[in-house]
Tab-separated table of C-alpha atoms in Angstrom:
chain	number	residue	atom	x	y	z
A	23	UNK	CA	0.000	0.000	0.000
A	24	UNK	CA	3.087	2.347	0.929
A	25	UNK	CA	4.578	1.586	-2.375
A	26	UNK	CA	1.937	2.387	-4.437
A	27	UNK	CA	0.930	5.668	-2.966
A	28	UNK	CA	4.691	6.304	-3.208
A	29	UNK	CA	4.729	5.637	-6.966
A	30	UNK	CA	1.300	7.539	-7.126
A	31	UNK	CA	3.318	10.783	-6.061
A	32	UNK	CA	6.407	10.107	-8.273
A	33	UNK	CA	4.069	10.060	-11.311
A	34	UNK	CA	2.431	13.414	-9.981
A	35	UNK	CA	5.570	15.047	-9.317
A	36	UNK	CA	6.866	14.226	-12.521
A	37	UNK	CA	4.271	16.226	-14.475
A	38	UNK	CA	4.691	18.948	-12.087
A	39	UNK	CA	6.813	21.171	-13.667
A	40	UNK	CA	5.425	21.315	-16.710
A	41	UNK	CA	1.965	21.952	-15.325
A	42	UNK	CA	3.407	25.068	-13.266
A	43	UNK	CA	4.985	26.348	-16.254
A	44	UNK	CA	2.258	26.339	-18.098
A	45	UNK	CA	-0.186	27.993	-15.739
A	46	UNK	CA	1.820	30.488	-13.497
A	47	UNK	CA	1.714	30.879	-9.831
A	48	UNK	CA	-0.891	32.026	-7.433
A	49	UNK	CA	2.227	33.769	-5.520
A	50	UNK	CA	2.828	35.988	-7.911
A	51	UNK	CA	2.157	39.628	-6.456
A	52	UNK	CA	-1.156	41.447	-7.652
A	53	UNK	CA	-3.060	44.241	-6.212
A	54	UNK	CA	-5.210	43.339	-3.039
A	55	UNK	CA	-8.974	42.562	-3.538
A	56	UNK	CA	-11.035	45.170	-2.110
A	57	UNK	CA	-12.816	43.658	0.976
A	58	UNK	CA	-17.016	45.073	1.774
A	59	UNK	CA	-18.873	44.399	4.492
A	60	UNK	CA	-21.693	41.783	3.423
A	61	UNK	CA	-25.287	42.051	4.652
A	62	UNK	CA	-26.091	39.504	6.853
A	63	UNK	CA	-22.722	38.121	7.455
A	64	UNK	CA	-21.273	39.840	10.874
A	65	UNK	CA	-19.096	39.011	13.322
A	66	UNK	CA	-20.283	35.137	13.819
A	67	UNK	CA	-19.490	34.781	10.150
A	68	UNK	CA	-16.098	34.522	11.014
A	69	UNK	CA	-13.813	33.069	13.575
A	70	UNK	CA	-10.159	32.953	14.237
A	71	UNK	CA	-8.048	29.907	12.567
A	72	UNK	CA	-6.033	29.084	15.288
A	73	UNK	CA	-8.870	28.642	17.720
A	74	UNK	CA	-9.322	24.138	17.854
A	75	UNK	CA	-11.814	24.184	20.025
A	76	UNK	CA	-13.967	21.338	20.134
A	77	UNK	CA	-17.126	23.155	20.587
A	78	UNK	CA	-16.094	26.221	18.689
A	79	UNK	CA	-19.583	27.467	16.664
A	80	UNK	CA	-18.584	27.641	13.015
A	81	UNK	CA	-19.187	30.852	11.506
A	82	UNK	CA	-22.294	31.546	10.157
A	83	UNK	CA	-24.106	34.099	7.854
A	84	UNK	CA	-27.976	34.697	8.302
A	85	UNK	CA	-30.038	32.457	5.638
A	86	UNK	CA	-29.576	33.013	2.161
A	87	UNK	CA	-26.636	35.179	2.754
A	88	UNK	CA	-23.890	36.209	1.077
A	89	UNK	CA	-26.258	37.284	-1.210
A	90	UNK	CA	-25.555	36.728	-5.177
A	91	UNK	CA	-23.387	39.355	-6.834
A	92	UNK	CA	-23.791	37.780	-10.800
A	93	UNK	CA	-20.409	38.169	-13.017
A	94	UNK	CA	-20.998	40.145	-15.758
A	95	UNK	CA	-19.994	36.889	-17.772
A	96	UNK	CA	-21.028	33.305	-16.980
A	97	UNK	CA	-18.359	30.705	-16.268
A	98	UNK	CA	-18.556	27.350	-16.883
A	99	UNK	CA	-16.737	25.452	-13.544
A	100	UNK	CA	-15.755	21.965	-13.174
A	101	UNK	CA	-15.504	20.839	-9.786
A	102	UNK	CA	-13.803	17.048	-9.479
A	103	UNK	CA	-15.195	14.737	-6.294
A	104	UNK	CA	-14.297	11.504	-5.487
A	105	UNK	CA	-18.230	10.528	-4.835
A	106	UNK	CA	-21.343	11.701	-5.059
A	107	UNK	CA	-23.088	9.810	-2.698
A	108	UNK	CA	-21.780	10.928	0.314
A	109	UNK	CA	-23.191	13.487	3.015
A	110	UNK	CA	-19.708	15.777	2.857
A	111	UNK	CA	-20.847	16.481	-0.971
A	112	UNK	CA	-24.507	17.315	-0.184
A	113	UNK	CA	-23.943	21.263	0.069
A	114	UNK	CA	-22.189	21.364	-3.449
A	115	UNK	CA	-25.103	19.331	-4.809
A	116	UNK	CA	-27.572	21.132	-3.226
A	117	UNK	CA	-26.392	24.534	-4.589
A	118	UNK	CA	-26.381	22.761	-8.494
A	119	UNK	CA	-30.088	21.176	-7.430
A	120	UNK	CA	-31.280	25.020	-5.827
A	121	UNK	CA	-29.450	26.950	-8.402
A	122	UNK	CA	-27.137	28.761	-5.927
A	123	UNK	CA	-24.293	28.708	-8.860
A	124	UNK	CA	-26.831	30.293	-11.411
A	125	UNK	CA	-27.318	33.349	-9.375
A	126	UNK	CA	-23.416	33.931	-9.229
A	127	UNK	CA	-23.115	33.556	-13.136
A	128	UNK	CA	-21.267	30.250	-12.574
A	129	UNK	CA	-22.659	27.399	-14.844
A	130	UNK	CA	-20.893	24.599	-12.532
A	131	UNK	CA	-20.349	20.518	-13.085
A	132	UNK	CA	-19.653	17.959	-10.752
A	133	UNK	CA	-18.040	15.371	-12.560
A	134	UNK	CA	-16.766	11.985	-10.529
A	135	UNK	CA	-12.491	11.916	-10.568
A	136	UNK	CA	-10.403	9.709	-8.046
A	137	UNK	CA	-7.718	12.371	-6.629
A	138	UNK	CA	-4.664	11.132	-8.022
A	139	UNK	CA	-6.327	11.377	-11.801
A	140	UNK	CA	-8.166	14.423	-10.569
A	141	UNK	CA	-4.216	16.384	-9.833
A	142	UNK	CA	-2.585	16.704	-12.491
A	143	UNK	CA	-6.058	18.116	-14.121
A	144	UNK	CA	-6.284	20.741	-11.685
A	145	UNK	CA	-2.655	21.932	-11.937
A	146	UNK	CA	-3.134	22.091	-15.431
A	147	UNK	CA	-6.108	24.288	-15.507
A	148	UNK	CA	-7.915	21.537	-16.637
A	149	UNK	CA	-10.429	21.447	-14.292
A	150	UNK	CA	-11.045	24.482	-11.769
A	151	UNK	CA	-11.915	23.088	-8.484
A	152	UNK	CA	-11.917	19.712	-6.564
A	153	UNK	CA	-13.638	18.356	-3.648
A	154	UNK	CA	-11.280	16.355	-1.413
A	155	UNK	CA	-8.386	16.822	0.497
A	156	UNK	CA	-5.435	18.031	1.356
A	157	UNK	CA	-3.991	14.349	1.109
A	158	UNK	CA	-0.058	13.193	1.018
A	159	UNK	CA	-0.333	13.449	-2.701
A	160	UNK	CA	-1.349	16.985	-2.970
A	161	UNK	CA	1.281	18.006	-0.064
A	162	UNK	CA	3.912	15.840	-2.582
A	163	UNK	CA	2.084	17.714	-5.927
A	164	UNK	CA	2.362	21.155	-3.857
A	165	UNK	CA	6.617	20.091	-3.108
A	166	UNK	CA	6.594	19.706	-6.956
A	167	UNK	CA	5.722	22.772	-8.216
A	168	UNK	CA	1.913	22.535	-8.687
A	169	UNK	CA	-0.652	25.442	-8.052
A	170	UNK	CA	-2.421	24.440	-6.102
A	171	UNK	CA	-4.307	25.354	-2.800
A	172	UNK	CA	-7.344	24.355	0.166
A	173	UNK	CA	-9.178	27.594	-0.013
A	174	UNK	CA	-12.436	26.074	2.521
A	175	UNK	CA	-13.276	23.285	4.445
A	176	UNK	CA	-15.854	20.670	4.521
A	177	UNK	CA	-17.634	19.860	7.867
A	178	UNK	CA	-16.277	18.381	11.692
A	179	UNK	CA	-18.247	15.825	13.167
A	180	UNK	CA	-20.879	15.568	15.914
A	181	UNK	CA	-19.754	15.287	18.953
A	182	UNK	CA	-22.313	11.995	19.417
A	183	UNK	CA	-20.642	10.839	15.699
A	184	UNK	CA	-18.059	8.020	16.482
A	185	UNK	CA	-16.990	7.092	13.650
A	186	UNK	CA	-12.879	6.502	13.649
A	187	UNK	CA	-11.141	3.559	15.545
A	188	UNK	CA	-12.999	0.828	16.886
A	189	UNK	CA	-10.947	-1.865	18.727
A	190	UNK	CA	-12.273	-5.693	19.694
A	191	UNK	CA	-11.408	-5.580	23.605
A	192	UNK	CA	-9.642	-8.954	25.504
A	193	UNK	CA	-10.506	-9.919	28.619
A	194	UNK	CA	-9.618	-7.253	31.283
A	195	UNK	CA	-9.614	-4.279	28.885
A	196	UNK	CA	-11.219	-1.376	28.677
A	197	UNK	CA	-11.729	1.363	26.265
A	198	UNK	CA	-8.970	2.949	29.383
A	199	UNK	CA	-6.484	0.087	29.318
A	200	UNK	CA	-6.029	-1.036	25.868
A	201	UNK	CA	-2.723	-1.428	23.707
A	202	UNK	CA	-2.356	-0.681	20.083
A	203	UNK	CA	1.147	-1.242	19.296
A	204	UNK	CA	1.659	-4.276	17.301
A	205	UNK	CA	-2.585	-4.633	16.488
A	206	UNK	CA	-3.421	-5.024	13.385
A	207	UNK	CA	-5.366	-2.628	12.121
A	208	UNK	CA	-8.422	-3.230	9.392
A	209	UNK	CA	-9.097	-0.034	6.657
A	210	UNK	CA	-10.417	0.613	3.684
A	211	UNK	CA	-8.243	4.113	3.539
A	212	UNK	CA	-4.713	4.236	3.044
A	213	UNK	CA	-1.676	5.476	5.004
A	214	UNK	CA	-1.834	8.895	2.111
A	215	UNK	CA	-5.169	9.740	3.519
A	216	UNK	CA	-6.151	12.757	5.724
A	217	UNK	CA	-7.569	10.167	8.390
A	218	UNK	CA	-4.170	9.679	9.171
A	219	UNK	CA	-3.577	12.204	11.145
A	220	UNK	CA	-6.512	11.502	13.615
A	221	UNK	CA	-5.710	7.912	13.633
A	222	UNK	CA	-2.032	8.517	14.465
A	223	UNK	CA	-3.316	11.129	17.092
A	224	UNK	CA	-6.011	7.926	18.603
A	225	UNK	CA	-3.064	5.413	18.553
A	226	UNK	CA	-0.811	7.754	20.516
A	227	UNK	CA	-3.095	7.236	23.110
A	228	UNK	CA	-2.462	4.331	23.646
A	229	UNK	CA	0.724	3.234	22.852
A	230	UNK	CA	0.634	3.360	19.396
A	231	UNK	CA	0.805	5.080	16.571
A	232	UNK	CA	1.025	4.671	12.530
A	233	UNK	CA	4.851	3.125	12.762
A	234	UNK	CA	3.642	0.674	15.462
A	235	UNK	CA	0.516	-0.968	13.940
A	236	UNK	CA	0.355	-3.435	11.577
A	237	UNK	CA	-2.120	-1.978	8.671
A	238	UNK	CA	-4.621	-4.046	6.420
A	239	UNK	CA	-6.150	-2.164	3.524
A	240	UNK	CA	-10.051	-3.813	2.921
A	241	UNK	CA	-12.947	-3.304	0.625
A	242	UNK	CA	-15.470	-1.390	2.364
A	243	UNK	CA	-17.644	-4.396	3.028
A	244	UNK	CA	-15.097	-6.347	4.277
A	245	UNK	CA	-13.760	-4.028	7.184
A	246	UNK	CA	-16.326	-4.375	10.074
A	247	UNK	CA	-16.749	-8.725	8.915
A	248	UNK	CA	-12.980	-8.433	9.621
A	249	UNK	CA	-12.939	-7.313	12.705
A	250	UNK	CA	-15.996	-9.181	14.149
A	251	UNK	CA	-14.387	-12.312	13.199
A	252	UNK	CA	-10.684	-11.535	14.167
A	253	UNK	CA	-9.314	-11.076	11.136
A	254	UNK	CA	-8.458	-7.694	12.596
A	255	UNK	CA	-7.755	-6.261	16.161
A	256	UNK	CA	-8.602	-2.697	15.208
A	257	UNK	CA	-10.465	-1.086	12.576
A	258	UNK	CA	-11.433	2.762	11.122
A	259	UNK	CA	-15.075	1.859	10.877
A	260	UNK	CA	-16.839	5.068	8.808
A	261	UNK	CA	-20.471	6.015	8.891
A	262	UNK	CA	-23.344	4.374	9.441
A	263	UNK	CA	-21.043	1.393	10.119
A	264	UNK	CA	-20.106	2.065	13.401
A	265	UNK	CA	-23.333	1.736	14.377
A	266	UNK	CA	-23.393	-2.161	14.082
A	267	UNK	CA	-20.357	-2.067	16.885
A	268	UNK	CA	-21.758	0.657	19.024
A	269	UNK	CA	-23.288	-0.393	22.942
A	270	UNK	CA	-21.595	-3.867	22.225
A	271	UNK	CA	-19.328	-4.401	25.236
A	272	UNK	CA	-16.660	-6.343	23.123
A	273	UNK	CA	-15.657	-3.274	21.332
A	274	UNK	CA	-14.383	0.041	22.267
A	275	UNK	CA	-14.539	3.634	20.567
A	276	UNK	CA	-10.688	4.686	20.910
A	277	UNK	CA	-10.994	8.553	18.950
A	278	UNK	CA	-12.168	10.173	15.497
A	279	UNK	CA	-11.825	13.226	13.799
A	280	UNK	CA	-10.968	15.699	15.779
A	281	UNK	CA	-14.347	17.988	16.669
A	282	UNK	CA	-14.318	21.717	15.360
A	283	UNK	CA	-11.438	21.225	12.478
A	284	UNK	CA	-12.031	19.841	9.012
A	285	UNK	CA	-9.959	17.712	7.521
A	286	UNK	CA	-11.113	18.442	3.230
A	287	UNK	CA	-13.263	20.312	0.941
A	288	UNK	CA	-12.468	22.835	-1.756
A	289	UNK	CA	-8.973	22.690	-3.283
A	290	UNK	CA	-8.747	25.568	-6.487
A	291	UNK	CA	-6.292	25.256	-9.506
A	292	UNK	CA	-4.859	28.063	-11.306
A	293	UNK	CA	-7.664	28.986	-12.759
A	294	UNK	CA	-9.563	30.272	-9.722
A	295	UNK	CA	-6.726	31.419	-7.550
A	296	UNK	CA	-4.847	33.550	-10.071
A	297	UNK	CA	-6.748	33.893	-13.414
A	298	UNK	CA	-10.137	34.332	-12.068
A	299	UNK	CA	-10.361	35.244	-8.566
A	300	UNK	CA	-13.596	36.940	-9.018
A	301	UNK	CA	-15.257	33.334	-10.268
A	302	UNK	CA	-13.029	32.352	-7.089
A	303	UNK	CA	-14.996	34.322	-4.959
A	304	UNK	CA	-18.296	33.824	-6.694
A	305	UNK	CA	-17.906	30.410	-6.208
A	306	UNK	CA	-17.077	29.907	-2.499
A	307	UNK	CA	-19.974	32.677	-1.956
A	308	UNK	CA	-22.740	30.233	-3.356
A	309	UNK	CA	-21.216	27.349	-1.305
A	310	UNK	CA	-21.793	29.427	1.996
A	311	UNK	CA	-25.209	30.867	0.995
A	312	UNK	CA	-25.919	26.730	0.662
A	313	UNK	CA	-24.827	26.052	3.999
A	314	UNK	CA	-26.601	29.155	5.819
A	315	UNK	CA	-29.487	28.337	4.024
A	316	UNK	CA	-29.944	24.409	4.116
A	317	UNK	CA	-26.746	22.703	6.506
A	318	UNK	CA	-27.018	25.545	9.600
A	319	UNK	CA	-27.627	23.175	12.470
A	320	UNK	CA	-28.996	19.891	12.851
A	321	UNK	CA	-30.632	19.499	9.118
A	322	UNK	CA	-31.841	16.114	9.820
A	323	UNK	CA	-34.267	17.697	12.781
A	324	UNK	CA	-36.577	18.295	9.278
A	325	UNK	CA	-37.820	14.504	7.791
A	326	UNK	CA	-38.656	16.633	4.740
A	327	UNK	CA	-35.263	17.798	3.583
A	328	UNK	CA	-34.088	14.481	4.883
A	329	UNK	CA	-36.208	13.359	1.847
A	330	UNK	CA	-35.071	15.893	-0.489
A	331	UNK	CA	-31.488	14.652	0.717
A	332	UNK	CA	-31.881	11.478	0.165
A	333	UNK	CA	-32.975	11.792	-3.502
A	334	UNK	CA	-30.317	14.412	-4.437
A	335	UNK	CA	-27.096	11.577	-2.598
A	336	UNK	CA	-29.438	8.321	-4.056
A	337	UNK	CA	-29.204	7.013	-0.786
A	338	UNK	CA	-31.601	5.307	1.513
A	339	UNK	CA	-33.507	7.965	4.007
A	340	UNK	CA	-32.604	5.857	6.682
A	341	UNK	CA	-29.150	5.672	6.144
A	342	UNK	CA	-28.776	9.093	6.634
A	343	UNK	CA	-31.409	9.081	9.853
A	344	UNK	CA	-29.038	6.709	11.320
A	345	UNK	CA	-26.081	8.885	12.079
A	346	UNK	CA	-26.004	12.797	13.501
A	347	UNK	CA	-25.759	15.786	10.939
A	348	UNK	CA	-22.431	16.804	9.768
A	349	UNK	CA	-21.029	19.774	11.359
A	350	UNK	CA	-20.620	21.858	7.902
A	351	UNK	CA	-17.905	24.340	8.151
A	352	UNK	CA	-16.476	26.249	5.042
A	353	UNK	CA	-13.021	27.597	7.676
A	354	UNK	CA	-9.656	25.999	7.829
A	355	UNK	CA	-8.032	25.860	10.942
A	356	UNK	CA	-4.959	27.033	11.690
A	357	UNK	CA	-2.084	24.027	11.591
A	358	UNK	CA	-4.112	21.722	9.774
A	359	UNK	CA	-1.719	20.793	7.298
A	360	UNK	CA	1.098	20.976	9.267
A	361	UNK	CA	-0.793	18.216	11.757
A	362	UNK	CA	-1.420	16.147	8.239
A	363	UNK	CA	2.204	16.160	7.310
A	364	UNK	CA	3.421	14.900	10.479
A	365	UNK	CA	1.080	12.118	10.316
A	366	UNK	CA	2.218	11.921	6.543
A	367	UNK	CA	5.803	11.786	7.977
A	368	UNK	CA	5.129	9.223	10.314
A	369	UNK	CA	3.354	6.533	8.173
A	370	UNK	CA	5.728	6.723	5.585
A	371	UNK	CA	4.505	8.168	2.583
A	372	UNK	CA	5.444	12.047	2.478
A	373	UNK	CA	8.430	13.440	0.181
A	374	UNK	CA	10.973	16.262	1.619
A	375	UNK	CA	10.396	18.676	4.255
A	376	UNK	CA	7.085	19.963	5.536
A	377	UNK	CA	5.080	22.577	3.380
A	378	UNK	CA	4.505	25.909	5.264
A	379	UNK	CA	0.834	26.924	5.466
A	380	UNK	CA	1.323	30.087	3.304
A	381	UNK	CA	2.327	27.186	0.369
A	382	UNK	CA	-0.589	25.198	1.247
A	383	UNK	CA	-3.622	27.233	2.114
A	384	UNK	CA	-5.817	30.777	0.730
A	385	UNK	CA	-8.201	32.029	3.451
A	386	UNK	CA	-9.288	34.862	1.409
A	387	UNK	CA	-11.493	33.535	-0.888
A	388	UNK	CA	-14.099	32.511	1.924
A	389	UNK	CA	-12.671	36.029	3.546
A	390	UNK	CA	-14.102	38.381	1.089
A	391	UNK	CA	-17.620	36.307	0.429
A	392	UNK	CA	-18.268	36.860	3.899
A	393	UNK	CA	-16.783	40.428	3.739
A	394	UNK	CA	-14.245	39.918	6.695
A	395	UNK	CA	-10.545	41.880	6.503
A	396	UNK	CA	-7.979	39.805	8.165
């Protein structure tokens, strides 16, 4: 698994170059953007990066705010995702379904790309945005030379969400007194992935960590059979599968994502941070009108838009009834990445030394939607 997500970044890096030739960089000086105030977006529409708080209140704008402010001249967008079937991609669909991207002259397309395909596309200028992660192989894409940024974030989780790392417990042991180093540990996401550095964090805890586990990469499917028939010790069980473990004394909930920081969400090419910053802008505006409007607080309270979720993610209603609400959150915290590539470091699969943040992440896209002056 380390190998190939080794080779993975080799092959990105090699087109890296090129790509940043071709398409300039976003650190090339240019006159600031002018920053307004925005109607219904005050002070709680903001809140300072390097608060990690676990029951920090993302920032919020009143419903349907930031209002539209149409370009002069539609753009066509493509946005890359890994899926569209899960509940981390339901406020970009939602704004294509409720036409958030019309009213900002943006004529936007989701279109289904795996990261490492979706890369060297977005470096090019191939495709504008992508819905992911700051993963190993963008920090190792980034170290090569390509333009490339996390402008907002995604969502944290509830604090009653336990998804992460489940472990089957001996005789004796507790959720308090259980050893990880030397388990083996069941997942269907690799060492490359931003769940790293969560997982590495959990381990710690109890004498573990990334270099002391033995890993096992698994089809979705076969993660939780593994586990419940000791073919595992340990495994990352995701949503709604934790759920099947949950209350069962023979297994204990060791840590998750960390509460109040997300870990993906919009990464921008060229073509949005440098070319067209006010399509930039327009952009991450519509996403944050979406999530004011329809992903506030609890949005499964209402068995209606439950519905209307449903049908938009072709999932099963109950599916999503069976887990808490994302916490969606468009702000990056401060230290994020540098908390990735440690965990990067430590499983084995980062290149070079550690990316600063000013190489890794733009605030001021979601900055001047809102109208807040850093």
């Amino acid at each position: 698994m380390g190998t190939t997500l080794l080779v993975a970044g080799a092959l990105l890096l090699s087109g890296a170059a090129c790509a940043k030739n071709d398409t300039g960089s976003s650190d090339t000086a240019s006159e600031p953007r002018t920053i307004k105030a925005v109607d219904g977006c005050g002070k709680g529409s903001w809140t300072d990066p390097s608060d990690l708080s676990p029951d920090r209140t993302p920032a919020r704008c009143s419903s349907g705010t930031p209002a539209p402010v149409k370009l002069a001249k539609t753009r066509k967008i493509t946005i890359a995702t890994g899926t569209l079937s899960a509940e981390y991609v339901a406020p970009l669909e939602m704004a294509v379904k409720k036409g958030e991207f019309k009213k900002e002259g943006l004529d936007v397309t989701l279109k289904v790309l795996p990261t490492p395909d979706a890369l060297p596309l977005l470096a090019k200028g191939d495709i504008d945005a992508q819905w992911a992660a700051p993963e190993a192989a963008v920090m190792n894409g980034i170290l090569g030379g390509f333009d490339i940024k996390w402008v907002a974030g995604n969502f944290s989780p509830d604090p009653k969400s336990k998804s992460g790392l489940w472990v089957r417990l001996k005789d004796g042991q507790s959720a308090a007194q259980v050893s990880m180093a030397g388990r083996k540990m069941g997942t269907m996401i690799g060492k490359g992935s931003v769940i790293s550095y969560p997982m590495n964090t959990a381990l710690r805890k109890h004498g573990g960590g990334l270099d002391k586990i033995q890993f096992q990469q698994l089809g979705s499917a076969d993660v939780l059979t593994a586990l419940q028939n000791g073919g595992v010790d340990s495994a990352w069980l995701l949503d709604p599968v934790w759920r099947k473990v949950d209350g069962d004394k023979h297994y204990a909930f060791l840590g998750g994502q960390p509460q109040g920081e997300p870990l993906g969400g919009l990464l921008f090419g060229p073509n949005l941070l440098s070319k067209d910053q006010d399509a930039g802008v327009a952009l991450l505006r519509a996403y944050i009108r979406t999530v004011n409007t329809y992903f506030a607080g609890d949005y499964k309270k209402d068995p209606s838009f439950v519905s209307e979720l449903a049908t938009v993610l072709k999932t099963d209603k109950t599916i999503l009834e069976s887990t808490p609400s994302l916490r969606m959150d468009w702000e990056i915290r401060g230290g994020t990445t540098d908390r990735l590539q440690e965990a990067y470091k430590a499983a084995g699969v980062s290149k070079g030394d550690p990316l600063p943040e000013s190489r890794t992440v733009d605030r001021q896209f979601y900055e001047e939607a809102v109208g807040h002056k850093p």
